[in-house]
mmCIF file of C-alpha atoms (C1' of nucleotides) in Angstrom:
data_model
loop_
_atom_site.group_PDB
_atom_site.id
_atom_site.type_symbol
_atom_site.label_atom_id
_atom_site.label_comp_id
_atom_site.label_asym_id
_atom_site.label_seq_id
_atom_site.Cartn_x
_atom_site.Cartn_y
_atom_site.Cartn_z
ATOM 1 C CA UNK A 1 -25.030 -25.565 15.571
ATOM 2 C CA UNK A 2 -22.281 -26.784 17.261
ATOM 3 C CA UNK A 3 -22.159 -28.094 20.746
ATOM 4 C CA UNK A 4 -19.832 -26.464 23.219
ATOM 5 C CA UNK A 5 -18.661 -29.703 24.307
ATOM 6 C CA UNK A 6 -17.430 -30.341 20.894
ATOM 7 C CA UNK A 7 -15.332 -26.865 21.091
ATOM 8 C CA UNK A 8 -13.599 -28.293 23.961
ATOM 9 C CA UNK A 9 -12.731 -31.358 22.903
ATOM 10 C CA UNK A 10 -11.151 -29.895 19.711
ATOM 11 C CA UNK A 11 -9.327 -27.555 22.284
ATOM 12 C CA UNK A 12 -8.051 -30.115 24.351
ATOM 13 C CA UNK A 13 -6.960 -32.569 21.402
ATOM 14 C CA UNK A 14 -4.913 -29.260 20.021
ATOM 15 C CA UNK A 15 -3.644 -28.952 23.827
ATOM 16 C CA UNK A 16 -2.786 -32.646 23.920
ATOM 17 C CA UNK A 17 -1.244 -32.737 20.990
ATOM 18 C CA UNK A 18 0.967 -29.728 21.506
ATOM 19 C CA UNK A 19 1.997 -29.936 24.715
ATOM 20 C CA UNK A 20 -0.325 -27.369 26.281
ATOM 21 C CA UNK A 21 -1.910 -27.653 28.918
ATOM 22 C CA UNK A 22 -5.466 -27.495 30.131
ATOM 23 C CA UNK A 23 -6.182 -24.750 33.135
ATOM 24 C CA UNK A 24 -9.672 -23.510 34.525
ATOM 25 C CA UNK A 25 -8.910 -19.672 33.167
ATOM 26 C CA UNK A 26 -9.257 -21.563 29.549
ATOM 27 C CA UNK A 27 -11.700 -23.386 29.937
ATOM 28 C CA UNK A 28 -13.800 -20.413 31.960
ATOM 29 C CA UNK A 29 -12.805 -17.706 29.162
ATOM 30 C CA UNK A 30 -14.378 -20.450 26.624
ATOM 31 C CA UNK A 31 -17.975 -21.091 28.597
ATOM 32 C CA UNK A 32 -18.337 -17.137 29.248
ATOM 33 C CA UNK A 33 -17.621 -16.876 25.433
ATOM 34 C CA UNK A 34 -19.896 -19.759 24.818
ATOM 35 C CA UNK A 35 -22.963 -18.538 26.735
ATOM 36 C CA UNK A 36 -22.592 -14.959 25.591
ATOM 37 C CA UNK A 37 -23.750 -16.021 22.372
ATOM 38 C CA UNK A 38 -22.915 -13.129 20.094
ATOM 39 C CA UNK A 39 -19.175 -11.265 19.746
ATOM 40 C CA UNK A 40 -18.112 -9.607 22.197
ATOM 41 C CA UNK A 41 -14.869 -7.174 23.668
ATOM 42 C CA UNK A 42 -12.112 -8.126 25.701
ATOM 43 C CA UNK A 43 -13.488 -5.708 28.382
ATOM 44 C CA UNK A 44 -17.030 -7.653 28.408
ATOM 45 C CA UNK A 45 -15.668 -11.310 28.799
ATOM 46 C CA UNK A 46 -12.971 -10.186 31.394
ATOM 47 C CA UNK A 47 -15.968 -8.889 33.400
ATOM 48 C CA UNK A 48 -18.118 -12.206 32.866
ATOM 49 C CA UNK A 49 -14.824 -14.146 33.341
ATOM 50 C CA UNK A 50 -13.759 -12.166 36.098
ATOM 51 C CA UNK A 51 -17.529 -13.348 38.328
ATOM 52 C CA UNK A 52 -15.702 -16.980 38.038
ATOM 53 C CA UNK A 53 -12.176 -15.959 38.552
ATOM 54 C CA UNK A 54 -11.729 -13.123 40.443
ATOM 55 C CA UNK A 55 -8.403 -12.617 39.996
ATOM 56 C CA UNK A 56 -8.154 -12.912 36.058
ATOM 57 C CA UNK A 57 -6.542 -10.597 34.373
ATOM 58 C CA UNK A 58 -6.248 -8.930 30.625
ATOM 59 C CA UNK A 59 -3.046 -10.989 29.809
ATOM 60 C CA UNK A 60 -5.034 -14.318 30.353
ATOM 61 C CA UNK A 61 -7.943 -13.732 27.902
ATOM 62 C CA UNK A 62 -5.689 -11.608 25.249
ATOM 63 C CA UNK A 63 -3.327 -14.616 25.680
ATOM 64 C CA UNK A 64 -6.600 -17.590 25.514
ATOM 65 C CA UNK A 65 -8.482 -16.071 22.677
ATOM 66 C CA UNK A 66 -5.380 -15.749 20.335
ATOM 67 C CA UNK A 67 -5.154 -19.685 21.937
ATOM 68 C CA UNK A 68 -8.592 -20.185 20.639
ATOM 69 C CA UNK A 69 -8.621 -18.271 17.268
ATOM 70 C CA UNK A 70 -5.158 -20.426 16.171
ATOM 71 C CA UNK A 71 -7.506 -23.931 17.002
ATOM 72 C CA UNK A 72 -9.903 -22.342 15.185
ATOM 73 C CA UNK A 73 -13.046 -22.408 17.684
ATOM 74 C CA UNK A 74 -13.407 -18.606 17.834
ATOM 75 C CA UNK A 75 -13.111 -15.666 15.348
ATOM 76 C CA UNK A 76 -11.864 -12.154 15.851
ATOM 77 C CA UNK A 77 -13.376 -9.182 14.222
ATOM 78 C CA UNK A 78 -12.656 -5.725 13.593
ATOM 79 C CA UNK A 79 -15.869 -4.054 13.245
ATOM 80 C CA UNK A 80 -15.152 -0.097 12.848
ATOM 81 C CA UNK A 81 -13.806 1.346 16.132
ATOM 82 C CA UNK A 82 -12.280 0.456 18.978
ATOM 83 C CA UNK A 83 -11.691 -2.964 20.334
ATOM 84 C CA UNK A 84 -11.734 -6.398 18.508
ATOM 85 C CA UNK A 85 -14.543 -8.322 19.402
ATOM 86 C CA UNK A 86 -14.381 -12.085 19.506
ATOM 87 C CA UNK A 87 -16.835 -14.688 18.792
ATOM 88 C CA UNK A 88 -17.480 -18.406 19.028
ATOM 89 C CA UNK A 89 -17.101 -20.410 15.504
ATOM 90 C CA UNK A 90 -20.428 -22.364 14.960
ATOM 91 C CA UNK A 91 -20.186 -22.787 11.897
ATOM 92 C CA UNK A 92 -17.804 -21.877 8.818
ATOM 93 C CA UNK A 93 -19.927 -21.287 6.275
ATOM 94 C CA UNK A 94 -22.603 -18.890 7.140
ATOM 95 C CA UNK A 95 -22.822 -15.257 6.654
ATOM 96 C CA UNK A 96 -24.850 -12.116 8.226
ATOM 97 C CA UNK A 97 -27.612 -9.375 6.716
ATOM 98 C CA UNK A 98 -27.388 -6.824 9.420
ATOM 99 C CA UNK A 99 -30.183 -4.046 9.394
ATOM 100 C CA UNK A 100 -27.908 -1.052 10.579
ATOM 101 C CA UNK A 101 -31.031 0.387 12.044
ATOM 102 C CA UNK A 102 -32.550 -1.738 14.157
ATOM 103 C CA UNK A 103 -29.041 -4.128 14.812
ATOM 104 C CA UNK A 104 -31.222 -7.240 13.805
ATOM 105 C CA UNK A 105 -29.032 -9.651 12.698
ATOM 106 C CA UNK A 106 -30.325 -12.584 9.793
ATOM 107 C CA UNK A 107 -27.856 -15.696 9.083
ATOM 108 C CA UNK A 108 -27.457 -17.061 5.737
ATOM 109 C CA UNK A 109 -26.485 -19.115 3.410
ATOM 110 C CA UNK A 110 -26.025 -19.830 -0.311
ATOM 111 C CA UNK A 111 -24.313 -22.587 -1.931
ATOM 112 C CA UNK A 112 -24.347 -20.538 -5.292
ATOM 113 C CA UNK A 113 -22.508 -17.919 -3.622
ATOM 114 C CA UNK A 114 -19.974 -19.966 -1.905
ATOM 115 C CA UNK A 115 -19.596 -22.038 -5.364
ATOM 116 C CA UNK A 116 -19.170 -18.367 -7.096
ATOM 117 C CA UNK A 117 -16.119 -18.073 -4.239
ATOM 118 C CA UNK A 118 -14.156 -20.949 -4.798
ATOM 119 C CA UNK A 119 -13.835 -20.114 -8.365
ATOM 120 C CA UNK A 120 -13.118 -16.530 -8.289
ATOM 121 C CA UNK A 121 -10.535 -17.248 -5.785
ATOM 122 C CA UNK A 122 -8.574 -20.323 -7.887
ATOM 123 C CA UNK A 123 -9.035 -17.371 -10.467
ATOM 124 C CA UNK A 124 -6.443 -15.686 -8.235
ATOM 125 C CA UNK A 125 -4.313 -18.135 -7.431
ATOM 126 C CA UNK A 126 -5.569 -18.103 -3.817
ATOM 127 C CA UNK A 127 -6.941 -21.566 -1.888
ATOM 128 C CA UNK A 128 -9.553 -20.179 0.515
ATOM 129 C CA UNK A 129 -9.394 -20.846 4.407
ATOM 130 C CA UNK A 130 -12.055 -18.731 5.440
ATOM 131 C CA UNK A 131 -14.220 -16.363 4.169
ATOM 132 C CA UNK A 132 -16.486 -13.185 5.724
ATOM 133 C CA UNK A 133 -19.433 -11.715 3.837
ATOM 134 C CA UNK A 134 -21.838 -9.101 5.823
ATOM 135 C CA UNK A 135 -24.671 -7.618 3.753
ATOM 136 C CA UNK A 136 -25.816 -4.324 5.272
ATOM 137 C CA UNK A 137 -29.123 -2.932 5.115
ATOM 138 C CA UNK A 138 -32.814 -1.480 6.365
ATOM 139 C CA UNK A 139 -35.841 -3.463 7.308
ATOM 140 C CA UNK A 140 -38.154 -3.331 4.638
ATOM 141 C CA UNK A 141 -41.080 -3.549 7.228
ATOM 142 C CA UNK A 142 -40.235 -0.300 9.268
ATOM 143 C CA UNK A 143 -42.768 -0.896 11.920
ATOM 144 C CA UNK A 144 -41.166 -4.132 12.976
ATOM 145 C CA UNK A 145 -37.872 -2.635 12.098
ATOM 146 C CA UNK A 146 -38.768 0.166 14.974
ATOM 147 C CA UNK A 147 -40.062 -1.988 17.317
ATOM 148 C CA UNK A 148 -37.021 -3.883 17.695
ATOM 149 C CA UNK A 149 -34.567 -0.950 18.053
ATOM 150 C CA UNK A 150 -36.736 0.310 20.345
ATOM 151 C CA UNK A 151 -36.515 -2.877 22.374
ATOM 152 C CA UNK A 152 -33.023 -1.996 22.676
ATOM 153 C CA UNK H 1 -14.243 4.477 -12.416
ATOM 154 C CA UNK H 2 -14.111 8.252 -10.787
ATOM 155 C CA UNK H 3 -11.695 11.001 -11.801
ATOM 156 C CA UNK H 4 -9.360 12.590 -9.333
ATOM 157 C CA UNK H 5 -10.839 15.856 -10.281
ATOM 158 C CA UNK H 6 -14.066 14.451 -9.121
ATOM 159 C CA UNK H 7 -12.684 13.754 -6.049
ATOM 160 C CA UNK H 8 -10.819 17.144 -5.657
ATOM 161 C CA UNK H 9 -14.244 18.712 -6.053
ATOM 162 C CA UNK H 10 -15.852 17.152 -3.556
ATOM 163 C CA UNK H 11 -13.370 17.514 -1.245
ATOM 164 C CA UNK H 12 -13.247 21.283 -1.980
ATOM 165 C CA UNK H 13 -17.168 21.560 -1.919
ATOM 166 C CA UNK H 14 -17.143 20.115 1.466
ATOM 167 C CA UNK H 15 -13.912 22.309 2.612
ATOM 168 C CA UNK H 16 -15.817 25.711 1.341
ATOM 169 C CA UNK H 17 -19.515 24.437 2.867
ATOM 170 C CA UNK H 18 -17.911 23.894 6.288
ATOM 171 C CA UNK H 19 -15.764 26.939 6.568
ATOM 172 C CA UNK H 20 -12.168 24.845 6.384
ATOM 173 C CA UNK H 21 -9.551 25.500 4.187
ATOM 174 C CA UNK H 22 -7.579 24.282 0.839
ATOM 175 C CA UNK H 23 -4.164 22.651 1.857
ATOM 176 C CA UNK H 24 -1.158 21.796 -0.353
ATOM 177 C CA UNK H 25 -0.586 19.051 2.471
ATOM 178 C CA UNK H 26 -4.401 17.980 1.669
ATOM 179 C CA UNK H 27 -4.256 17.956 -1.965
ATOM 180 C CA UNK H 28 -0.780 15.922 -2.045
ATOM 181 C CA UNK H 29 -1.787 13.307 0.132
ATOM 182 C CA UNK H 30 -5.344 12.817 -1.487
ATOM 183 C CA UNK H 31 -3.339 12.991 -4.934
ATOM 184 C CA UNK H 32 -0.696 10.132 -3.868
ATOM 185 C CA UNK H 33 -3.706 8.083 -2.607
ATOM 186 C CA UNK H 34 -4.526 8.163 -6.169
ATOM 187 C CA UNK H 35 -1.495 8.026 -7.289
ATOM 188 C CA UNK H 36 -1.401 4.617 -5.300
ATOM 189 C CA UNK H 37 -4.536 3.133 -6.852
ATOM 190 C CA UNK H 38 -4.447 0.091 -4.311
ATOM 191 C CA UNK H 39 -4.975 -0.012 -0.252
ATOM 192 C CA UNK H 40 -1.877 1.641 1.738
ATOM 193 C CA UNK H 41 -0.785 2.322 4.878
ATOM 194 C CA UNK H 42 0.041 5.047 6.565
ATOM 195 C CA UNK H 43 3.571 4.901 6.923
ATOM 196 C CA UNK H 44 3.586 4.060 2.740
ATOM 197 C CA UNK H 45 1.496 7.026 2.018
ATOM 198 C CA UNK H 46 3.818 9.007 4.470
ATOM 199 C CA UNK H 47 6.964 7.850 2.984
ATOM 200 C CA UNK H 48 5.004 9.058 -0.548
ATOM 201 C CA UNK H 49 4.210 12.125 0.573
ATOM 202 C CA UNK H 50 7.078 13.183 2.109
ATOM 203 C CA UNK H 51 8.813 12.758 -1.539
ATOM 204 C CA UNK H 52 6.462 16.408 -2.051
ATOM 205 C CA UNK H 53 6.709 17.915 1.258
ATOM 206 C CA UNK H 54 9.912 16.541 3.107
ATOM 207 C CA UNK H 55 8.368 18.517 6.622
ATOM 208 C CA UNK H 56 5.109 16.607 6.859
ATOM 209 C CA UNK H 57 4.149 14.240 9.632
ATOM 210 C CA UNK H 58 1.922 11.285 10.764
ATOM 211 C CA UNK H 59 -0.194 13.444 12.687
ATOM 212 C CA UNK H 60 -1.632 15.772 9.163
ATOM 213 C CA UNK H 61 -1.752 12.667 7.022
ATOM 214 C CA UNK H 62 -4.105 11.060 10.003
ATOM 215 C CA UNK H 63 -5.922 13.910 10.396
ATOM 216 C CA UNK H 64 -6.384 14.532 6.557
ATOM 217 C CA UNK H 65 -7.640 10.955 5.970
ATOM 218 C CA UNK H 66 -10.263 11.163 8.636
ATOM 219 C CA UNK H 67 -11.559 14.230 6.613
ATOM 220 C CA UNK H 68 -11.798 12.186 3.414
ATOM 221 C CA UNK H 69 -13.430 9.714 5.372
ATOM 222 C CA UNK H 70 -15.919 12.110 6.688
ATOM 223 C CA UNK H 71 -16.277 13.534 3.298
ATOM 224 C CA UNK H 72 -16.848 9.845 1.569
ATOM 225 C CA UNK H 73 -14.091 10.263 -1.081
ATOM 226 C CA UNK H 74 -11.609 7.877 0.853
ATOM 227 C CA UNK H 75 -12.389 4.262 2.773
ATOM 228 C CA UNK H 76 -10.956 2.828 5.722
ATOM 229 C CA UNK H 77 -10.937 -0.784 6.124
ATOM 230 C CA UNK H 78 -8.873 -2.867 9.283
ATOM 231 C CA UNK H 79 -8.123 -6.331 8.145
ATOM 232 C CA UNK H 80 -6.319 -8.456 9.852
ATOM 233 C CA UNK H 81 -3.202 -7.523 12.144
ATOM 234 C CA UNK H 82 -1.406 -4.055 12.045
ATOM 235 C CA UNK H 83 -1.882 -0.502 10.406
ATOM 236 C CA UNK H 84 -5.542 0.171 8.957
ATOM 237 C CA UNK H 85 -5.618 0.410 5.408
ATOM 238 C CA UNK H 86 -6.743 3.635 3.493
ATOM 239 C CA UNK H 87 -8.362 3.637 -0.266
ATOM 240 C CA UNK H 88 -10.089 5.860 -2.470
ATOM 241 C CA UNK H 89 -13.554 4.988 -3.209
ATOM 242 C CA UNK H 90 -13.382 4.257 -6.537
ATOM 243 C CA UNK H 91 -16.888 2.443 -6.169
ATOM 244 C CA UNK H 92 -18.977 0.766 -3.726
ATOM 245 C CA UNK H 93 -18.290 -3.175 -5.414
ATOM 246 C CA UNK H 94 -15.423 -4.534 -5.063
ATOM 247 C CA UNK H 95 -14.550 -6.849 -2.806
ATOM 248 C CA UNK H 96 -11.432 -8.522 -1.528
ATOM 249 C CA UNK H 97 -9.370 -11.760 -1.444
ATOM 250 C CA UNK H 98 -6.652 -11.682 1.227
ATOM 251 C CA UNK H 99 -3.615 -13.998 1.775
ATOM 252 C CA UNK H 100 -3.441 -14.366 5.422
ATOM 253 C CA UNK H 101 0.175 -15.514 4.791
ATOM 254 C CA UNK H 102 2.004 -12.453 2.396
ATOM 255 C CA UNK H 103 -0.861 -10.226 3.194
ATOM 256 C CA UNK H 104 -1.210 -9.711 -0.269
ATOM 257 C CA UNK H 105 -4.751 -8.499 -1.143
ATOM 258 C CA UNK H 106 -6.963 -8.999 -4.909
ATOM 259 C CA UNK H 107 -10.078 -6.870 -5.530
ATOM 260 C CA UNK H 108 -12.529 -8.427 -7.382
ATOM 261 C CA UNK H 109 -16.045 -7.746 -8.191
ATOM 262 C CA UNK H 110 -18.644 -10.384 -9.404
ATOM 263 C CA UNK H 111 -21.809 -9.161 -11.168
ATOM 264 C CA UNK H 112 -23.646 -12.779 -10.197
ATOM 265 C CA UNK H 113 -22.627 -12.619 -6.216
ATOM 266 C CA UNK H 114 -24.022 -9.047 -6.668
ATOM 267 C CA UNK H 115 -27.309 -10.216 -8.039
ATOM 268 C CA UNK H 116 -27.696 -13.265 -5.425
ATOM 269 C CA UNK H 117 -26.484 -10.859 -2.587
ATOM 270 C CA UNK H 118 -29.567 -8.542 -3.580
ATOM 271 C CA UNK H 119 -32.001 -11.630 -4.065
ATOM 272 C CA UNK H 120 -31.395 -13.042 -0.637
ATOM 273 C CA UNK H 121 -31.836 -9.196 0.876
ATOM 274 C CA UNK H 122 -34.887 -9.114 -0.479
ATOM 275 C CA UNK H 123 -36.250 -12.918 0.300
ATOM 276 C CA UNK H 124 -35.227 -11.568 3.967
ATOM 277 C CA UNK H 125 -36.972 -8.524 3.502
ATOM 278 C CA UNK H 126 -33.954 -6.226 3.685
ATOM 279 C CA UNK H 127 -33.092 -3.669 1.427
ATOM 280 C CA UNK H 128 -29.063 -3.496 0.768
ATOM 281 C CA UNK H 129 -26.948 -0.111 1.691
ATOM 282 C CA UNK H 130 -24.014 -1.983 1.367
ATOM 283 C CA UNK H 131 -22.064 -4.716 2.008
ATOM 284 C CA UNK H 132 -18.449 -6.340 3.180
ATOM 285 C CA UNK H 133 -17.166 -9.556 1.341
ATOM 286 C CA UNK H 134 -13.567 -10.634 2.361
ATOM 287 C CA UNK H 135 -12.219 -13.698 1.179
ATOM 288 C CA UNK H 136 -9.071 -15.059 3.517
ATOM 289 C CA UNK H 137 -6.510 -17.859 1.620
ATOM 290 C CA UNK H 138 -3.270 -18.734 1.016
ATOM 291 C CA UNK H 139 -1.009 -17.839 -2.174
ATOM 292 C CA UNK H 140 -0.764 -21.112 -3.978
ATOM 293 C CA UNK H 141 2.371 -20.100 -5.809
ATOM 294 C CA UNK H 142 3.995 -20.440 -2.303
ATOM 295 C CA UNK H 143 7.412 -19.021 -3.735
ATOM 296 C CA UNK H 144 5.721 -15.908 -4.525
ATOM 297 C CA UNK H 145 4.035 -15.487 -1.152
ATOM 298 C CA UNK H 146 6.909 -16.399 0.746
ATOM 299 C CA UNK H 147 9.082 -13.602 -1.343
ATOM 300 C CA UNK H 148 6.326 -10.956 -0.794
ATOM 301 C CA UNK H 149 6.305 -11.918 2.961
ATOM 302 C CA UNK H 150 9.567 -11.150 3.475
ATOM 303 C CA UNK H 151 9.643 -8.649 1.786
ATOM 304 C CA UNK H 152 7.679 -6.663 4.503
ATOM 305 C "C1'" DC Z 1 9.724 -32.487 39.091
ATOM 306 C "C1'" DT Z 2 9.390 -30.054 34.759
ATOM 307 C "C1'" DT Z 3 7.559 -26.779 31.974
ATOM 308 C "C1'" DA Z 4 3.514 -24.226 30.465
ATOM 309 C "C1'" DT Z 5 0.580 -20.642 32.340
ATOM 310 C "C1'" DT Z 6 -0.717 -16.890 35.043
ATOM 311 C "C1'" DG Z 7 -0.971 -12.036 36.774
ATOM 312 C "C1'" DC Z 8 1.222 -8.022 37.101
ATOM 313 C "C1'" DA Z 9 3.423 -4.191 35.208
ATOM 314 C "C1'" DA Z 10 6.061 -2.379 31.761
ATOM 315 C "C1'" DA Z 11 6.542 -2.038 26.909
ATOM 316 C "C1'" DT Z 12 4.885 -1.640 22.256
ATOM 317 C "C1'" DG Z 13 2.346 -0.101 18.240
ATOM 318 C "C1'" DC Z 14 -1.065 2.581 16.210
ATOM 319 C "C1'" DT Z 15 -3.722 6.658 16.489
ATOM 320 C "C1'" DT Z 16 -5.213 10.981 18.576
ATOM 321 C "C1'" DT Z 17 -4.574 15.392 20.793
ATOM 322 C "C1'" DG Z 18 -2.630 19.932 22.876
ATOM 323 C "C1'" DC Z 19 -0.190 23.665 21.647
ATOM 324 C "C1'" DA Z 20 2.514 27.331 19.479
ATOM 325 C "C1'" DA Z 21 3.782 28.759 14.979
ATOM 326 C "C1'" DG Z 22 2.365 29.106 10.143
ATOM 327 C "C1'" DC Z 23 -0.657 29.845 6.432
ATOM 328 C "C1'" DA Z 24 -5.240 30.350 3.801
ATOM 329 C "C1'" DA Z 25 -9.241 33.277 3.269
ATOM 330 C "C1'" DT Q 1 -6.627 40.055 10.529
ATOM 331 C "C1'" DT Q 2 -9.012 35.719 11.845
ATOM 332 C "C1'" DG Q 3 -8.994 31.223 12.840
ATOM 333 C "C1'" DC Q 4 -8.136 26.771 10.470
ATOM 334 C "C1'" DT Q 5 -3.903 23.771 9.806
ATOM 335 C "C1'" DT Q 6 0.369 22.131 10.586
ATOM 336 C "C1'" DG Q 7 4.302 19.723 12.891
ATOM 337 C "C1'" DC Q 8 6.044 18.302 16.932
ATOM 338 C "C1'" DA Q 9 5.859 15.856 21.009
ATOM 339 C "C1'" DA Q 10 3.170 14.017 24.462
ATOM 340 C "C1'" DA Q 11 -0.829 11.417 25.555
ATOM 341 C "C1'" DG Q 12 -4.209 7.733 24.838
ATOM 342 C "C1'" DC Q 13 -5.910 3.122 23.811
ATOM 343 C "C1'" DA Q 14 -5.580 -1.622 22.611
ATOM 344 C "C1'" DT Q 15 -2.624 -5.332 22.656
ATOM 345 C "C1'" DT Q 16 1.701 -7.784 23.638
ATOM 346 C "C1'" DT Q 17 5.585 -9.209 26.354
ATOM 347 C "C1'" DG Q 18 9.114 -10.085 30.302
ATOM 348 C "C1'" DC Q 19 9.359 -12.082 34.526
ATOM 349 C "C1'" DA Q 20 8.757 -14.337 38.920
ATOM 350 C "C1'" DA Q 21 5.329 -17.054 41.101
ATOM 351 C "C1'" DT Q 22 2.011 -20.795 40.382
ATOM 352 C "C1'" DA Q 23 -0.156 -24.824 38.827
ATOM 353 C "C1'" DA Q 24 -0.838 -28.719 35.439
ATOM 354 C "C1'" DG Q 25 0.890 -33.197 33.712
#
DNA sequence: CTTATTGCAAATGCTTTGCAAGCAA
DNA sequence: TTGCTTGCAAAGCATTTGCAATAAG
């Protein structure tokens, strides 16, 4: 797990070294996405941003994650619908089993798998930055299964 | 792989079950999805379509694909930036490698992911419906990928 | 001081929707 | 004939951008 204090200092090294510069909506929009701890929309963080900042607006966090996805400290995703939801990078290499009934949400990961990767994509002629794998699928023990979703 | 005509009945099963009706515009743009065999937008499948019926907009071939959707014969997938993509489910397997530079995209399928997918469902006691795996890279014949990006 | 960043509003891009005319059943 | 579909244009969202004011280095 990585430590939010080393997400910053990658940020500020990239701001450093380019020029940028280092401003409390940044490093605001990064906590709130920090201690959300899960993806989230723009709307959601502009809300939790907004209880620092009052005056923040959509521009700013559109503008910060995009900041944040080119360092490489948070990822965007496209689930189905709607908006994009963003989410802190802990770690590269691991990938989800989400039960689609009750939301629960297992990380894993397999070196066999990722080994598998690598290959097919050299295969292709491809030289692999990142990758995203998200097995979906049902509790096989339904009563816990339903207990959870109804925690909800 | 599935036949078109499969498709086509499916499609028309679903039409005559829910009281909608048999299009030309339907059957031309599910035929040049086909036709196609790969992921496509909707301005390509537009510009495709429009070779067979000159008078036909954006807002049928939207409104047609969301009906394939709905019926399962078509899948709708939003990588990265711009236009979601549109495919006919050929089958539930394949997965894809993506060059986040040319945007270029491979299907593959690999039987041995597929069996260690299912193996660490199960050792998490999940039981698969489905699953997502998207590999992101760059071309490494960089000549190539820089010709297919500007070719866009 | 200089230049990146912000906040606002306007603009953009993709997708959906309302409506009158057209077409399938 | 009935009412689903179409094509157009307008509307709706999510995201991006231009610009003047502001703040960081």
């Amino acid at each position: 797990m990585v430590e939010l204090s080393a997400l910053q200092l990658t940020l500020q090294d990239h701001l450093k070294k380019n020029g940028l510069k280092k401003t409390r909506q940044r490093d605001v929009i990064l906590t709130t996405l920090w201690d959300a701890d899960k993806h989230i929309t723009i709307d959601e963080l502009l809300e939790l941003a907004q209880e620092q900042i009052p005056g923040i607006g959509y521009a700013t966090v559109y503008r910060s994650l995009k900041l944040f996805v080119r360092v490489g400290i948070v990822a965007e995703r496209r689930f189905g619908e709607g908006q994009t939801q963003y989410e802190i990078v802990h770690d590269e290499h691991h990938d989800h089993i989400i039960c689609t009934e009750c939301g629960h949400i297992i990380e894993f990961e397999d070196e066999l798998i990722e080994r598998r990767q690598n290959e097919i994509a050299i295969q292709y002629g491809i030289e692999i930055l990142s990758h995203r794998h998200e097995i979906f699928g049902r509790c096989l023990d339904i009563a816990k299964c339903e207990q959870l979703k109804s925690a909800k």
